[in-house]
Structures are given as structure tokens and as C-alpha cells.
C-alpha positions as MATLAB code, in Angstrom:
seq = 'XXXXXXXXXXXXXXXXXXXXXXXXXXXXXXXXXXXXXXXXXXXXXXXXXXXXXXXXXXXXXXXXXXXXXXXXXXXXXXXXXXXXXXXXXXXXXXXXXXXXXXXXXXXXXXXXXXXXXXXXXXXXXXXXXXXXXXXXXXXXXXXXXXXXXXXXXXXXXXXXXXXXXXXXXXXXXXXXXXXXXXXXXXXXXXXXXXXXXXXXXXXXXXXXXXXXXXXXXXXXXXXXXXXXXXXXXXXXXXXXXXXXXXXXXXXXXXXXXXXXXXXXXXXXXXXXXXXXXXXXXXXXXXXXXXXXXXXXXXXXXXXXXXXXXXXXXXXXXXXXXXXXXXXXXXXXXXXXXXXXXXXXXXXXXXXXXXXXXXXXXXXXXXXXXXXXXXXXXXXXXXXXXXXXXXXXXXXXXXXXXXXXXXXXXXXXXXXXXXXXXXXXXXXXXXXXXXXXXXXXXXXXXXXXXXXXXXXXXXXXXXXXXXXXXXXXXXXXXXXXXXXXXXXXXXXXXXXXXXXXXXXXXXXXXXXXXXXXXXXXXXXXXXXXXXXXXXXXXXXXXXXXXXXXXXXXXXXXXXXXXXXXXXXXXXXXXXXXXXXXXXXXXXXXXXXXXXXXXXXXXXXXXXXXXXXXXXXX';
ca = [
       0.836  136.171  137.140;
      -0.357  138.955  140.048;
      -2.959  136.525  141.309;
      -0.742  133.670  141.471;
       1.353  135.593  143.093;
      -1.215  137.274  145.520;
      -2.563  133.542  146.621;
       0.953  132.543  146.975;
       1.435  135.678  149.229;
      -1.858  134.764  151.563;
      -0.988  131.077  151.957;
       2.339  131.701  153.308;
       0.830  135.167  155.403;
      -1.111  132.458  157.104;
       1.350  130.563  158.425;
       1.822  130.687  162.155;
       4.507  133.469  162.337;
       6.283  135.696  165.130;
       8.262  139.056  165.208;
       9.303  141.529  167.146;
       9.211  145.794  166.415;
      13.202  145.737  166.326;
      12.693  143.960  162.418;
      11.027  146.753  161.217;
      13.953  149.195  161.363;
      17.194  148.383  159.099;
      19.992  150.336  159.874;
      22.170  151.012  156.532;
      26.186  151.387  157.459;
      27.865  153.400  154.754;
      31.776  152.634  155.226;
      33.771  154.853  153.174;
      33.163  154.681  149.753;
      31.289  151.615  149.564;
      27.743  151.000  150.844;
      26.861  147.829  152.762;
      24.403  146.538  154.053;
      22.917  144.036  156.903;
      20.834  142.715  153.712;
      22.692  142.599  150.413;
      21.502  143.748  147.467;
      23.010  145.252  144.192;
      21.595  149.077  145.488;
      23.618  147.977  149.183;
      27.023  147.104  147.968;
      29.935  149.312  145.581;
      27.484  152.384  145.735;
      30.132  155.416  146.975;
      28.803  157.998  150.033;
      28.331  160.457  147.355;
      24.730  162.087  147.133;
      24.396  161.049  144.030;
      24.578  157.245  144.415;
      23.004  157.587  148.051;
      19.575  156.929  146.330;
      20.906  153.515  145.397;
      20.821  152.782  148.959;
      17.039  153.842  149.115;
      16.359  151.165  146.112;
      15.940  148.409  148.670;
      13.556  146.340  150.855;
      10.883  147.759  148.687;
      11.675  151.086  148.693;
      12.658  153.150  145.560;
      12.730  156.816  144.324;
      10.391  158.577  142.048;
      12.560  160.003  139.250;
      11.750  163.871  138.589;
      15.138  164.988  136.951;
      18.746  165.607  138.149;
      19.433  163.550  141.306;
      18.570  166.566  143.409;
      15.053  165.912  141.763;
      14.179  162.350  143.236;
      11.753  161.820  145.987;
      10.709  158.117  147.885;
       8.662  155.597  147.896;
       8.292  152.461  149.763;
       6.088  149.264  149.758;
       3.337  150.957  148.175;
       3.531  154.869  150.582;
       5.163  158.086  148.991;
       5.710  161.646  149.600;
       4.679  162.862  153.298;
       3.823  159.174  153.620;
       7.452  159.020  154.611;
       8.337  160.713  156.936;
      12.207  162.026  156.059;
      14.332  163.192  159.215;
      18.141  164.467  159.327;
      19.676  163.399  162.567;
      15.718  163.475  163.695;
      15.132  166.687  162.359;
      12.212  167.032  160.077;
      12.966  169.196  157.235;
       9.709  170.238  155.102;
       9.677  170.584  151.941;
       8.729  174.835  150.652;
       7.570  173.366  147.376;
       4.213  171.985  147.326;
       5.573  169.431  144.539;
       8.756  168.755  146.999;
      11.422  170.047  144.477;
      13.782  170.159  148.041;
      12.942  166.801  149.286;
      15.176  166.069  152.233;
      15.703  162.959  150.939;
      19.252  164.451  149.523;
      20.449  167.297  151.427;
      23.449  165.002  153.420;
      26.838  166.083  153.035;
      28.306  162.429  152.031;
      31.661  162.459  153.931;
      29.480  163.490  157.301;
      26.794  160.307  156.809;
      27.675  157.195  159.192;
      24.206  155.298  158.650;
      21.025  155.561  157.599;
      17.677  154.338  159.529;
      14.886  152.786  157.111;
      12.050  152.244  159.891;
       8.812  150.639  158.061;
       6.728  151.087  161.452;
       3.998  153.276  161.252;
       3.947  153.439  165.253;
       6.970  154.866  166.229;
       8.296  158.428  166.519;
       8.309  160.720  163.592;
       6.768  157.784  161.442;
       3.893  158.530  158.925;
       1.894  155.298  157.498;
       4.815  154.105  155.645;
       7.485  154.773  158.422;
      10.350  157.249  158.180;
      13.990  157.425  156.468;
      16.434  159.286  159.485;
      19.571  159.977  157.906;
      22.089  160.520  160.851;
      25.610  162.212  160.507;
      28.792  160.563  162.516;
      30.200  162.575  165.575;
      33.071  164.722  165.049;
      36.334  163.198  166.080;
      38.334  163.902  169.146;
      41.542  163.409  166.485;
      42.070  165.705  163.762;
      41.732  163.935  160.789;
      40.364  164.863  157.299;
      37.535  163.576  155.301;
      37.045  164.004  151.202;
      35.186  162.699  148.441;
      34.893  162.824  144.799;
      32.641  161.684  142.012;
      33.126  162.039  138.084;
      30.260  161.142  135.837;
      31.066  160.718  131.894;
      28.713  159.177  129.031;
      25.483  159.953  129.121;
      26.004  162.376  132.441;
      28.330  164.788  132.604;
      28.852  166.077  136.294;
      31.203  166.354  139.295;
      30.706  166.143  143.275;
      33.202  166.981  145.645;
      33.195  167.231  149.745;
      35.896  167.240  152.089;
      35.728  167.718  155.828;
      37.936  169.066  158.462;
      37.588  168.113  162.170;
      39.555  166.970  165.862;
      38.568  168.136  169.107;
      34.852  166.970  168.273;
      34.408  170.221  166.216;
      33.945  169.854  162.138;
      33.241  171.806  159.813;
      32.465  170.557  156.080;
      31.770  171.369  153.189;
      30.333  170.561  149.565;
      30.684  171.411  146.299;
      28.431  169.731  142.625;
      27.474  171.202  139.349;
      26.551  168.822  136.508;
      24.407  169.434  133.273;
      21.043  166.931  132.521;
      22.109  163.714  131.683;
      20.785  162.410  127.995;
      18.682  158.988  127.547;
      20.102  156.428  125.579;
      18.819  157.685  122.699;
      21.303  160.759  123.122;
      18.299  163.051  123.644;
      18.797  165.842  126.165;
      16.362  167.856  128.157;
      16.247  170.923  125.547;
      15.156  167.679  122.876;
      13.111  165.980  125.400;
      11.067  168.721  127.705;
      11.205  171.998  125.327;
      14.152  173.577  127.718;
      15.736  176.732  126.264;
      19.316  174.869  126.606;
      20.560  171.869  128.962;
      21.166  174.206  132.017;
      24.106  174.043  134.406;
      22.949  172.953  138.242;
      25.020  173.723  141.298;
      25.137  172.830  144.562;
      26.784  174.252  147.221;
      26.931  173.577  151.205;
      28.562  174.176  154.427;
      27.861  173.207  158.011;
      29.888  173.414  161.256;
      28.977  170.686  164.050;
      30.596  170.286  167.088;
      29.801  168.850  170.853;
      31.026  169.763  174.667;
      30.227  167.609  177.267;
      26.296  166.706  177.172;
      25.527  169.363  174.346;
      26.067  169.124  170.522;
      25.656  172.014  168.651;
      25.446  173.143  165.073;
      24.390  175.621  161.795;
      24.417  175.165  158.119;
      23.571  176.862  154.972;
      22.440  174.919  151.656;
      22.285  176.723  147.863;
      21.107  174.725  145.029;
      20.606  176.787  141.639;
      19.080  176.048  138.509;
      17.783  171.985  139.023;
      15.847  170.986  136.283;
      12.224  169.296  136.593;
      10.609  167.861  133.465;
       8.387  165.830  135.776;
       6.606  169.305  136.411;
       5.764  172.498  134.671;
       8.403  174.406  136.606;
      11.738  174.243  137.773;
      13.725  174.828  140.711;
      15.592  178.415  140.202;
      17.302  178.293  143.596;
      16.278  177.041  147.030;
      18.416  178.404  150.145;
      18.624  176.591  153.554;
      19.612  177.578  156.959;
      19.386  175.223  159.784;
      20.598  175.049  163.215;
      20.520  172.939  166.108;
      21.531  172.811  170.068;
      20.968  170.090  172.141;
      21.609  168.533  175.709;
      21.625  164.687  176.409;
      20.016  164.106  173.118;
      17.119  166.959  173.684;
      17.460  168.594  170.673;
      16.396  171.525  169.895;
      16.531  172.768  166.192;
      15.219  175.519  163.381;
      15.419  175.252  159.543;
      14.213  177.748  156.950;
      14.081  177.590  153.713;
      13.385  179.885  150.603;
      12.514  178.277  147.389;
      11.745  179.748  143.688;
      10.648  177.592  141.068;
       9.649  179.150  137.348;
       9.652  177.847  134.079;
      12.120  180.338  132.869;
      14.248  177.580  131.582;
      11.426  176.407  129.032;
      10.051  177.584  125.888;
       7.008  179.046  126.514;
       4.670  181.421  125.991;
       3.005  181.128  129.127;
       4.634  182.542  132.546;
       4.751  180.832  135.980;
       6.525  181.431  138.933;
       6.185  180.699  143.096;
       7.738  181.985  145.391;
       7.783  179.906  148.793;
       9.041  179.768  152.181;
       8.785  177.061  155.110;
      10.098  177.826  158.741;
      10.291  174.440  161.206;
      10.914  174.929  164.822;
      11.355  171.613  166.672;
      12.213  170.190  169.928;
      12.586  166.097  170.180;
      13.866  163.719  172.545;
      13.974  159.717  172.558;
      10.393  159.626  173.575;
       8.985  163.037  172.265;
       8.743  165.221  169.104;
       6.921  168.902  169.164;
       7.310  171.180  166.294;
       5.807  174.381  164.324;
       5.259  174.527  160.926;
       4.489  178.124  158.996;
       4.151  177.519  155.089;
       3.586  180.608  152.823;
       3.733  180.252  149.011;
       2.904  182.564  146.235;
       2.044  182.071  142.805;
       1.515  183.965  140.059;
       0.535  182.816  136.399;
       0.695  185.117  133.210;
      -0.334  184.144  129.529;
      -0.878  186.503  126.946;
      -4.555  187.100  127.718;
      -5.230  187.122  131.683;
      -2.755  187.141  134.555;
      -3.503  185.075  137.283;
      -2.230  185.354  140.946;
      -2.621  182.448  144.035;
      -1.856  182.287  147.378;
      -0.675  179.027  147.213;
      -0.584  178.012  149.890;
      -2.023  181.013  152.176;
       0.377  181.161  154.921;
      -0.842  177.568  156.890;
       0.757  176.414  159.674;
       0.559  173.218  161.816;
       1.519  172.898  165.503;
       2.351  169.242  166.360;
       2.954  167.229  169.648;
       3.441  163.628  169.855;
       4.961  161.041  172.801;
       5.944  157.493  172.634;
       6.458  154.570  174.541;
       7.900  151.333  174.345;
       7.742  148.028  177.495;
       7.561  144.828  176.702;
       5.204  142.139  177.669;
       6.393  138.536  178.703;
       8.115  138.101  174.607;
       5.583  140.786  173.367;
       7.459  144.230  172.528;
       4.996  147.071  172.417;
       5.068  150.519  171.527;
       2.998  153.100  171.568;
       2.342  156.776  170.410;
      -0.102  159.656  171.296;
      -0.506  163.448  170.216;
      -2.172  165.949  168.612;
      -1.614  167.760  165.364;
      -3.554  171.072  164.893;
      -3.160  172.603  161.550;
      -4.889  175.925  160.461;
      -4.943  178.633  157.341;
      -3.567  182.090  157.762;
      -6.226  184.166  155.683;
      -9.501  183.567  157.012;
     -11.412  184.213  153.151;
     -12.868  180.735  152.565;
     -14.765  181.660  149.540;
     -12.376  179.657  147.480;
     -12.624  176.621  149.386;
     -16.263  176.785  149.636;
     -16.615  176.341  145.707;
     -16.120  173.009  146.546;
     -18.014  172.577  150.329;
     -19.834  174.677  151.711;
     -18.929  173.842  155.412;
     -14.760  174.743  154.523;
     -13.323  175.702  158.284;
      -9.867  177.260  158.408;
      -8.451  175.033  161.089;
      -8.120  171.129  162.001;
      -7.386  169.181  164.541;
      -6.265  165.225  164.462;
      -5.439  163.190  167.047;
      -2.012  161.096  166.497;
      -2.664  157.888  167.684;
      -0.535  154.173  167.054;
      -0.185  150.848  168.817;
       2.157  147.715  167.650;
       2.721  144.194  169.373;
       5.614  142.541  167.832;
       7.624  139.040  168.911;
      10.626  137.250  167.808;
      10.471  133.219  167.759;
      13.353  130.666  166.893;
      11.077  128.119  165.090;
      13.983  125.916  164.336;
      17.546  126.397  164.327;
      18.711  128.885  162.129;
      15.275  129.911  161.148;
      13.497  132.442  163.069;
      10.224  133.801  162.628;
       8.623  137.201  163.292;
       5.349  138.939  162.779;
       4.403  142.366  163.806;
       0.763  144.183  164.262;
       0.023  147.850  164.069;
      -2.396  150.106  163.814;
      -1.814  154.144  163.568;
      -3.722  157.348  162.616;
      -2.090  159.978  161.001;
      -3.140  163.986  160.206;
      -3.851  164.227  156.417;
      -0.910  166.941  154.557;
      -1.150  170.593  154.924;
      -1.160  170.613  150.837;
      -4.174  168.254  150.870;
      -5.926  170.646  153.209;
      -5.208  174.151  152.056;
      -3.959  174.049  148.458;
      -5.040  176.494  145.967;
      -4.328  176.755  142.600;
      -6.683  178.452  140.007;
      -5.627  177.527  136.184;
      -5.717  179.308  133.022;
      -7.355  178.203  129.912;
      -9.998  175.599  131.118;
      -7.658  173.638  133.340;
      -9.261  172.856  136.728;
      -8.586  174.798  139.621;
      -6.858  172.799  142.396;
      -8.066  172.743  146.138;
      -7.439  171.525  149.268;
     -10.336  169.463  151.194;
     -10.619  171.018  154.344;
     -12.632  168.707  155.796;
     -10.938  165.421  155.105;
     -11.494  162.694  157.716;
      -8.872  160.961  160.262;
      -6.857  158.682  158.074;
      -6.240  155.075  159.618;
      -3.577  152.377  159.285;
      -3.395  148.857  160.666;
      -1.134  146.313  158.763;
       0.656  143.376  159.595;
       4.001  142.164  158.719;
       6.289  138.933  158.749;
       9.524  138.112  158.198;
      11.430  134.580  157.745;
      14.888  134.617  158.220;
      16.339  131.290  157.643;
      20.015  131.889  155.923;
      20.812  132.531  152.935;
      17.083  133.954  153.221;
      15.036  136.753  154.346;
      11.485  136.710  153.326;
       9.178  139.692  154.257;
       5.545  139.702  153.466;
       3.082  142.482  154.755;
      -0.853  143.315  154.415;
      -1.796  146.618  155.019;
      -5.632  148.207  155.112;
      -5.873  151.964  155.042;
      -9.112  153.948  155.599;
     -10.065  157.431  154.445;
      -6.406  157.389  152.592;
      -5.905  160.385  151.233;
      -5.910  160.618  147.032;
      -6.425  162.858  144.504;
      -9.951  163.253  143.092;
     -11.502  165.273  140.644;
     -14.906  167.381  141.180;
     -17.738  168.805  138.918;
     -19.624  171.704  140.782;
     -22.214  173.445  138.133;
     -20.028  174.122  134.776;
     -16.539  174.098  136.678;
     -13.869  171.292  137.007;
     -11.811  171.338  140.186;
      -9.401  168.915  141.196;
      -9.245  168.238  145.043;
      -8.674  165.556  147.143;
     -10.993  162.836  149.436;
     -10.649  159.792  151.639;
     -10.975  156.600  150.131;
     -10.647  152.927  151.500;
      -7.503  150.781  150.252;
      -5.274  147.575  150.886;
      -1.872  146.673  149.763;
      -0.861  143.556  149.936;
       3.607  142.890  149.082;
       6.249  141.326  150.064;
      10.512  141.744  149.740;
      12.662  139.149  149.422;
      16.605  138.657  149.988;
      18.449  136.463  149.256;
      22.652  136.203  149.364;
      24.727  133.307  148.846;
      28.398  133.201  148.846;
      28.987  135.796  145.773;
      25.057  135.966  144.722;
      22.786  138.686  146.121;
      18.846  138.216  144.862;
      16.608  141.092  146.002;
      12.659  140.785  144.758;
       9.696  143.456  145.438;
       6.113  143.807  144.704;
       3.228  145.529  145.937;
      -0.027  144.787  145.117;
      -2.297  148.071  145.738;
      -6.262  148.397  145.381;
      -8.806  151.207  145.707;
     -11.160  149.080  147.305;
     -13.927  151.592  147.538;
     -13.699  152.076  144.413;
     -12.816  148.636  143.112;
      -9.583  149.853  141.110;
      -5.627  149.714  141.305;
      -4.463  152.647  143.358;
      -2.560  154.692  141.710;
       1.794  155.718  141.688;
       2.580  151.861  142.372;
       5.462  150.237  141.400;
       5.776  147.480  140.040;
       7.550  144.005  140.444;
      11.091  144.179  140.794;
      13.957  141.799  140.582;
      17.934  142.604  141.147;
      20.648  140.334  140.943;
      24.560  141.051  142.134;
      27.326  138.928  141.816;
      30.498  139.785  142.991;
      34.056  138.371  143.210;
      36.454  138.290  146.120;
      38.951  141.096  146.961;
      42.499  140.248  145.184;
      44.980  142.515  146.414;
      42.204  144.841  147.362;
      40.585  144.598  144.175;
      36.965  143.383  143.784;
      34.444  143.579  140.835;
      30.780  143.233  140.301;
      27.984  142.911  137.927;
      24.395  143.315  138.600;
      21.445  143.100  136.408;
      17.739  144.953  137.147;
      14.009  143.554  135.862;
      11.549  145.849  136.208;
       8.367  144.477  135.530;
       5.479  146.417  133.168;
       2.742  148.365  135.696;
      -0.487  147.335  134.256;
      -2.459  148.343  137.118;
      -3.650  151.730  136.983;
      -5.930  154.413  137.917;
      -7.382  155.865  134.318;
      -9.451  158.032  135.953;
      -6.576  160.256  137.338;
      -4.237  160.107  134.023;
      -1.951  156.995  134.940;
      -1.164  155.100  131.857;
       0.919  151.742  131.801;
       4.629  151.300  131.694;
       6.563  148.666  129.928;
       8.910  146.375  131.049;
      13.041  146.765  131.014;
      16.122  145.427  132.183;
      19.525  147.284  132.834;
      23.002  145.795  133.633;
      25.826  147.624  135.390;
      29.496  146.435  136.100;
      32.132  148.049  138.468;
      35.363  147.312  140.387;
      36.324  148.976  143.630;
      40.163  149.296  144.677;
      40.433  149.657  148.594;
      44.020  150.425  150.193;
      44.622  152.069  153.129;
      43.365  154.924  153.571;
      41.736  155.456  150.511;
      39.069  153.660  148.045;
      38.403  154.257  144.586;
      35.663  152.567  142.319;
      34.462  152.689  138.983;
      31.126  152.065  137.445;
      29.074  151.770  134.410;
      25.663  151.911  134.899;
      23.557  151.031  132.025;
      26.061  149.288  130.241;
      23.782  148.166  127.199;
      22.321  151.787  126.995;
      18.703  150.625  127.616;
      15.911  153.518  126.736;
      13.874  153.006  129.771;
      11.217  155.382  132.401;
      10.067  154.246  135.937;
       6.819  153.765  136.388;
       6.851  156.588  139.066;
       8.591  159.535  137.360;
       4.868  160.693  136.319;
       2.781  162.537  138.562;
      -0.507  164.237  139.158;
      -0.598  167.241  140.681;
      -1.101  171.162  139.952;
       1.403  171.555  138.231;
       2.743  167.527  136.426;
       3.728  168.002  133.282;
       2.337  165.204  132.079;
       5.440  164.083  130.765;
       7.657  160.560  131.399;
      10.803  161.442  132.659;
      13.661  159.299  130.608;
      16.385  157.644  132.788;
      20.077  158.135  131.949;
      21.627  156.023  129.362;
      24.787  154.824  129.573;
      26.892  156.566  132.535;
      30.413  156.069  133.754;
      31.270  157.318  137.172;
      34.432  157.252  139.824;
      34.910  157.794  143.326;
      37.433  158.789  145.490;
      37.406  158.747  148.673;
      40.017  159.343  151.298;
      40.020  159.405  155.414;
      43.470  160.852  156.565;
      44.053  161.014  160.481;
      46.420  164.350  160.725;
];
């Protein structure tokens, strides 16, 4: 089935195809409580504002999220790139993730009733983009009206949890805040986390938040403060205890300049065991971008410190790295040709200067780096015939490997191998092309991608000692995402077809094919319903060598109605209406500290939303 699918793929990549940059970016409006789309799909439509049924949204166009726990515990993924891959931006600011294993991904720290849209830009080329683009979550502007803002969202079944936010604001000041707390949901098997992942009990998680934004002529101004207590994370060994964020941000004709710091523990005191762990981490970002400029510092310290019964272990995680970045870009066109372009610099260096550790592993370890930030796409828009227009657009980028890829350190207990960065990886390199047909009720996109020195985890024997590290390898990926949406039918398929081709082997953490359908009726008296069904193909195509084993195939079905009048909206869903037992191909990870465990998805789950908009 993959290669018929692959020569299907390259006969209709060579057709004689145009584009232009502007395709690569899809702009997401959320209205109130329902999510919709430009393109339709089942994760685009009756999915409330609520954080957590904002990941729904990210299940499209070939993204998807990589299930670690809670939904505080997801992460992204998209046509075949994950983790810093994507780059993830609030209102352009870049918020880094403290935990090496990116417990506090940005990816859902939005206050729903302050989100008006969210930017999914697949272009490797343009500002704040890594290889696989960016996701730019940006808040609406605080009303010159007073009006008030709140949400709700009730889970029962399988989940038990609650998420509330309301917002105050007129004059163009607002202030918000948020409120959630849930316990782990079970599988459909009933089994909980204390069953499933050895926890002592199914512990409570809160979240709680509150930010003040306002504006004044040219400037907009604003400060926050994040908590988050007690998330579980059977995808790893340890769990996020709490995580604290402060952020703030000033800025003048949209030169913004912004701070966030954050403080994150993560043990495993919520687990039987009779081994201790615990880090202790904490990331400060300083940044400064424009529409044509980004510069930022990065200082990263974590701790760690492993105890079993015989030997006590302690790392310096990651030893106090930092990474000073500055990058412009530029867009003109060309006769039809749009082009854009981006140049900088990204220097990134260790605090402690003892490279004894790294030099286990090469002898010529250096305590700095410096990459240059380089990208170039040519993009054009054709009308082929009428109604059906073609596009096709060609980049090619370099991007600085991770700071965790570089500096990591980890030594293991009881034979396990000590994990290091590779301070000497190369200049990764990008250049892909991409098409899309848009003839209605269609939109076809198909893309081929060739990476050098990508950077993947690898393992290393030096003498009688394992380490696990990582190097550059050589890879392709070739995919495509398809739409389609006719009268009450939506049809979304995705697949990416990923190989190591240094190596001659799948690359690993891909997932696999995809198919969603929606159908949904028309609004009676403001009363519309839905039903949507997911196939998830089995992932047969992976890397042994690094632990990946295959996942089986599943479906899921979900139903809901959604009641709009006025000014408020209520819906009501069941997800995983036939209880299917089921795991994602990407809730497994490796990494220093995976717990080499699937992570089960919810079964059955019930779930309202309110949500109201009230001009005072």
C-alpha cells in the first residue's frame, strides 16, 4: 500500500504546478465556542476555545500532538517535524521549554477566552520558523467597550475534569483569568494511571493563570503569571510537580519587546518506586522582534539529582547553556515570483567550562557554537483553469541544532547509558518543495522534503561504556494532506512517508496514515449536530535500533450538537463513543528519561461548553 501510494505521490509531484509563500500559512479563526476553519475538518469545526480541545485544532493539515498524559502533557508534530522542529510562539513570543523533555510545551499555555486565531506556517523560511515552520498563537486586542468574556468545560466518563476562564475588559485594558483541575482520565478498559503507570494514586492537577494586557496609542503592554501543579507524565520517568511562569511584554508599533521565566520541578514522587529522581530547572528568554526581525537570549540551567539505594548520583543537566540569537527577513516579489528571505546568526555556548564529560564521547568537545541562520523560498500562484488554481513553493533553510542536543548530560544508574550532548554536530540543512491544488470541493497538498545532517538520536560504544548521544544523519520525507468538504461532508487525509537514507531505514516518531471524516447537519433554530469518525492507520515503519516498535491500527467515532443563541453557545460531545482501547503511535519516546511505556488514550469522554460574550 505505501509504495503505491508513494508512486502515486511522485506522478502527480511532477505535474507542472505553481504557488505562492502566502499557501503555506493557514490562519485558524476560533469564533466563540466553536472552531472553524478556512479548511474543514472534523479537528476544525464544534471543538470549544477551551485549552483542552484547542489541540483538536492542531490535528490538521498534517499536524497532530504527541500524547504524554493530561492535556497539559501534549506536544506537536507536523508532516513528519516535532519538538524544537516547531517552532511555538505566543503573540510572537518564543516561550522555551525549562524541561529538557518539554513537560511546559507552549503549545497550551493560552488563556481560551483571550485566543482570536491561530497561525500554522509550514515555511521553513520565514521568521521564527524551524524546518517544520512555526505554530503563533495570537490573543485578540482588548476592547474599547466593556464587555465580559467566560468559558466553561465539564468532562464526565472516562475524564473527570473542569476548565473555567472569564475575562474582564473596555477601554483596551483586560485582565483575565483561568482556572482547571481534573484527575487522569482512564482508557476504555477503565484502567487509571495508578493501574496503568505504577502511580501512588490518580493525582489531582491544577491550573491556574492570570494576565493583564492593555494598549495606549502605538504601545501595548502586558504581564502574566502561570501555576500548573501536579501534571502527570507516564510517557516519562518523572512528572511535572509544578512549573511557574512570569512573562511580560511592552511594545511600540509592533516592536515588541518581551521577558518570560520559568521555574519547573519534575520528580517521580507520584510513583512507586524505590529509586529517587528529581530536576530542578529554570529558563529565562529575553526577546525583542519586529515584522522583519527577531533577537533573543536564552540562559538554561537544570539540575538533577538521582538516588537509589546503593549510589546517589547528581547532573548538571543541563550546565547553565545559553544561546544568543539574531535573525532578519525579507520578503519582494519578482514579476509573479514571491520571495523571502532570512539571515542570522545563532551562537550558543556552555556555562561550566569542564568538558571532561563530553570528551568521553569526542575528544575535540568545545564549549561554544556558532551557526549561521540562513533560508530562501520562491513561491507563485497560477489559475490553471477556472476554479482550479495551482501553486508550488521551493525552499531551502539552515537551522542551529537544539541546545539539549548540544549540551545534555545525564549519567544513569545501574548500567543504563549515560546521555550526552554532541557538541560538535554539523549545520543542519532543509530544502523541500511543496504543491497545492485547489480546485473546489478540493485541496490537495503534496510536499518532498530532503534534510541533511538532521539531527537524531544515536547510541555510542566507547571501550566498555554505552552512551547515548546524538549525530547528523541524511533523510527525506515524502507526504501529502488532503481536504476535502462538500455540502455537509468534510474528508481530511495525511501521510508522511519518512526515511533515514544514510542509513537506509524508516526514521523514527512518524505518524502514520490518517483519515477523518465529519458530517454535519444544518443549524435548526440554532441547533446543529455532528458525527465524525477517525482511521488511524498501523505504523509499520520503524527505527529498531532506537526502541520504536509498531502500532496497530484503530478507529474512533465522536458525536456532538452545538446550541448557538445570542450571546451565548453551548455544545456537547462524546468523544469515543464506542470506547475504543487505542495509543498513538507518538505517545512513546526516546530520551533520558522515556519510560518506555505507551501512553493509553481516553476512553469514552463526555464534555460541555459554555461560552458567553456579554457587552456591559
Amino acid at each position: 500500500m505505501h509504495n503505491k501510494i508513494i508512486m502515486l505521490f511522485l506522478s502527480v509531484f511532477g505535474m507542472n504546478l505553481f504557488a505562492q509563500t502566502e499557501d503555506s500559512v493557514r490562519t485558524y479563526m476560533l469564533l466563540p465556542v466553536e472552531v472553524k476553519a478556512k479548511v474543514t475538518t472534523i479537528t476544525q469545526k464544534f471543538l470549544p476555545a477551551g485549552k483542552d480541545n484547542l489541540g483538536g485544532l492542531l490535528k490538521t493539515n498534517g499536524f497532530n500532538l504527541i500524547r504524554k498524559g493530561t492535556f497539559f502533557a501534549q506536544d506537536i508534530y507536523g508532516d513528519g517535524f516535532k519538538r524544537n522542529d516547531i517552532e511555538i510562539t505566543i503573540d510572537g513570543e518564543r516561550y522555551h521549554s525549562a524541561c529538557p523533555n518539554r513537560m511546559d510545551s507552549p503549545l497550551t499555555r493560552v488563556n481560551p477566552v483571550e485566543l482570536q486565531e491561530v497561525e500554522l506556517n509550514k515555511n521553513s523560511t520565514a521568521l521564527q520558523c524551524g524546518p517544520g515552520g512555526k505554530i503563533n498563537f495570537i490573543r485578540s486586542k482588548a476592547a474599547d467597550q466593556i464587555k465580559i468574556k467566560s468559558s466553561f468545560s465539564g468532562l464526565a466518563g472516562n475524564a473527570s475534569g473542569l476548565d473555567a476562564a472569564v475575562s474582564l475588559e473596555g477601554y483596551s485594558q483586560r485582565i483575565s483569568l483561568r482556572y482547571s483541575s481534573g484527575i487522569p482520565y482512564t482508557d476504555a478498559d477503565s484502567k487509571d494511571f495508578k493501574e496503568l503507570y505504577n502511580y501512588k494514586k490518580n493525582f489531582r492537577y491544577k491550573l491556574a493563570e492570570v494576565l493583564y494586557t492593555g494598549s495606549r496609542g502605538s504601545f501595548d503592554y502586558g504581564l502574566g503569571f502561570t501555576y500548573t501543579d501536579n501534571v502527570s507524565f507516564p510517557y516519562l520517568q518523572m512528572d511535572e510537580k509544578n512549573n511557574r511562569i512570569y512573562n511580560a511584554h511592552l511594545s511600540y508599533n509592533n516592536n515588541k519587546l518581551y521577558f518570560n521565566y520559568t521555574s519547573h520541578l519534575m520528580d517521580n514522587s507520584l510513583r512507586v518506586s524505590n529509586m529517587s529522581m528529581e530536576t530542578d530547572a529554570k529558563n529565562l528568554t529575553v526577546g525583542l522582534v519586529g515584522e522583519n526581525y527577531e533577537v533573543y537570549y536564552r540562559n538554561w540551567n537544570a539540575d538533577n539529582v538521582i538516588i537509589t539505594p546503593m549510589m546517589s548520583i547528581e547532573n548538571n543537566l543541563m550546565p547553565d547553556v545559553s544561546q544568543v540569537s539574531a535573525t532578519a527577513n525579507y520578503s519582494f516579489s519578482l514579476s509573479q515570483i514571491k520571495l523571502n528571505t532570512k539571515a542570522g546568526v545563532v551562537y550558543s555556548s556552555v556555562g561550566e567550562n569542564d568538558l571532561s564529560l563530553y570528551k568521553q564521547i569526542d575528544a575535540d568537545a568545545q564549549d561554544h557554537s556558532l551557526f549561521p541562520v540562513l533560508g530562501i523560498s520562491a513561491g507563485i500562484r497560477k489559475s490553471i483553469l477556472k476554479n482550479f488554481t495551482g501553486t508550488i513553493l521551493l525552499e531551502a533553510s539552515t537551522n542551529a541544532p537544539s541546545l539539549e542536543s548540544l549540551f545534555i548530560t545525564v549519567k544513569k544508574p545501574m548500567g543504563n547509558p549515560t546521555w550526552l550532548g554532541n557538541t560538535n554536530l554539523d549545520l543542519p540543512v532543509k530544502a523541500g518543495i511543496r504543491t497545492n491544488l485547489i480546485f473546489s470541493p478540493f485541496f490537495i497538498e503534496l510536499y518532498a522534503t530532503k534534510l541533511w545532517n538532521y539531527v537524531e538520536p544515536a547510541k555510542k560504544d566507547v571501550g566498555q561504556a554505552s552512551y547515548q548521544t546524538f549525530d547528523n544523519i541524511d533523510a527525506y520525507m515524502l507526504g501529502f494532506n488532503i481536504d476535502m468538504n462538500y455540502g455537509p461532508f468534510s474528508i481530511s487525509a495525511n501521510y508522511t512517508y519518512a526515511e533515514n537514507s544514510q542509513k537506509g531505514k524508516p526514521l523514527s516518531e512518524i505518524a502514520p496514515l490518517v483519515v477523518k471524516t465529519l458530517v454535519t447537519s444544518p443549524s435548526y433554530y440554532g441547533v446543529s449536530i455532528f458525527a465524525g469518525h477517525t482511521y488511524n492507520d498501523a505504523q509499520t515503519r520503524i527505527d529498531v535500533m532506537l526502541g520504536e516498535t509498531s502500532t496497530p491500527q484503530w478507529n474512533k467515532i465522536d458525536l456532538g450538537a452545538t446550541y448557538e443563541w445570542n450571546i451565548l453557545t453551548i455544545s456537547f460531545e462524546v468523544e469515543n463513543i464506542t470506547n475504543e482501547l487505542y495509543y498513538q503511535h507518538l505517545s512513546f519516546l526516546r530520551n533520558p528519561f522515556s519510560s518506555g511505556t505507551r501512553v493509553m488514550e481516553p476512553g469514552r469522554v463526555f464534555r460541555i461548553n459554555i461560552f458567553l460574550n456579554e457587552v456591559l
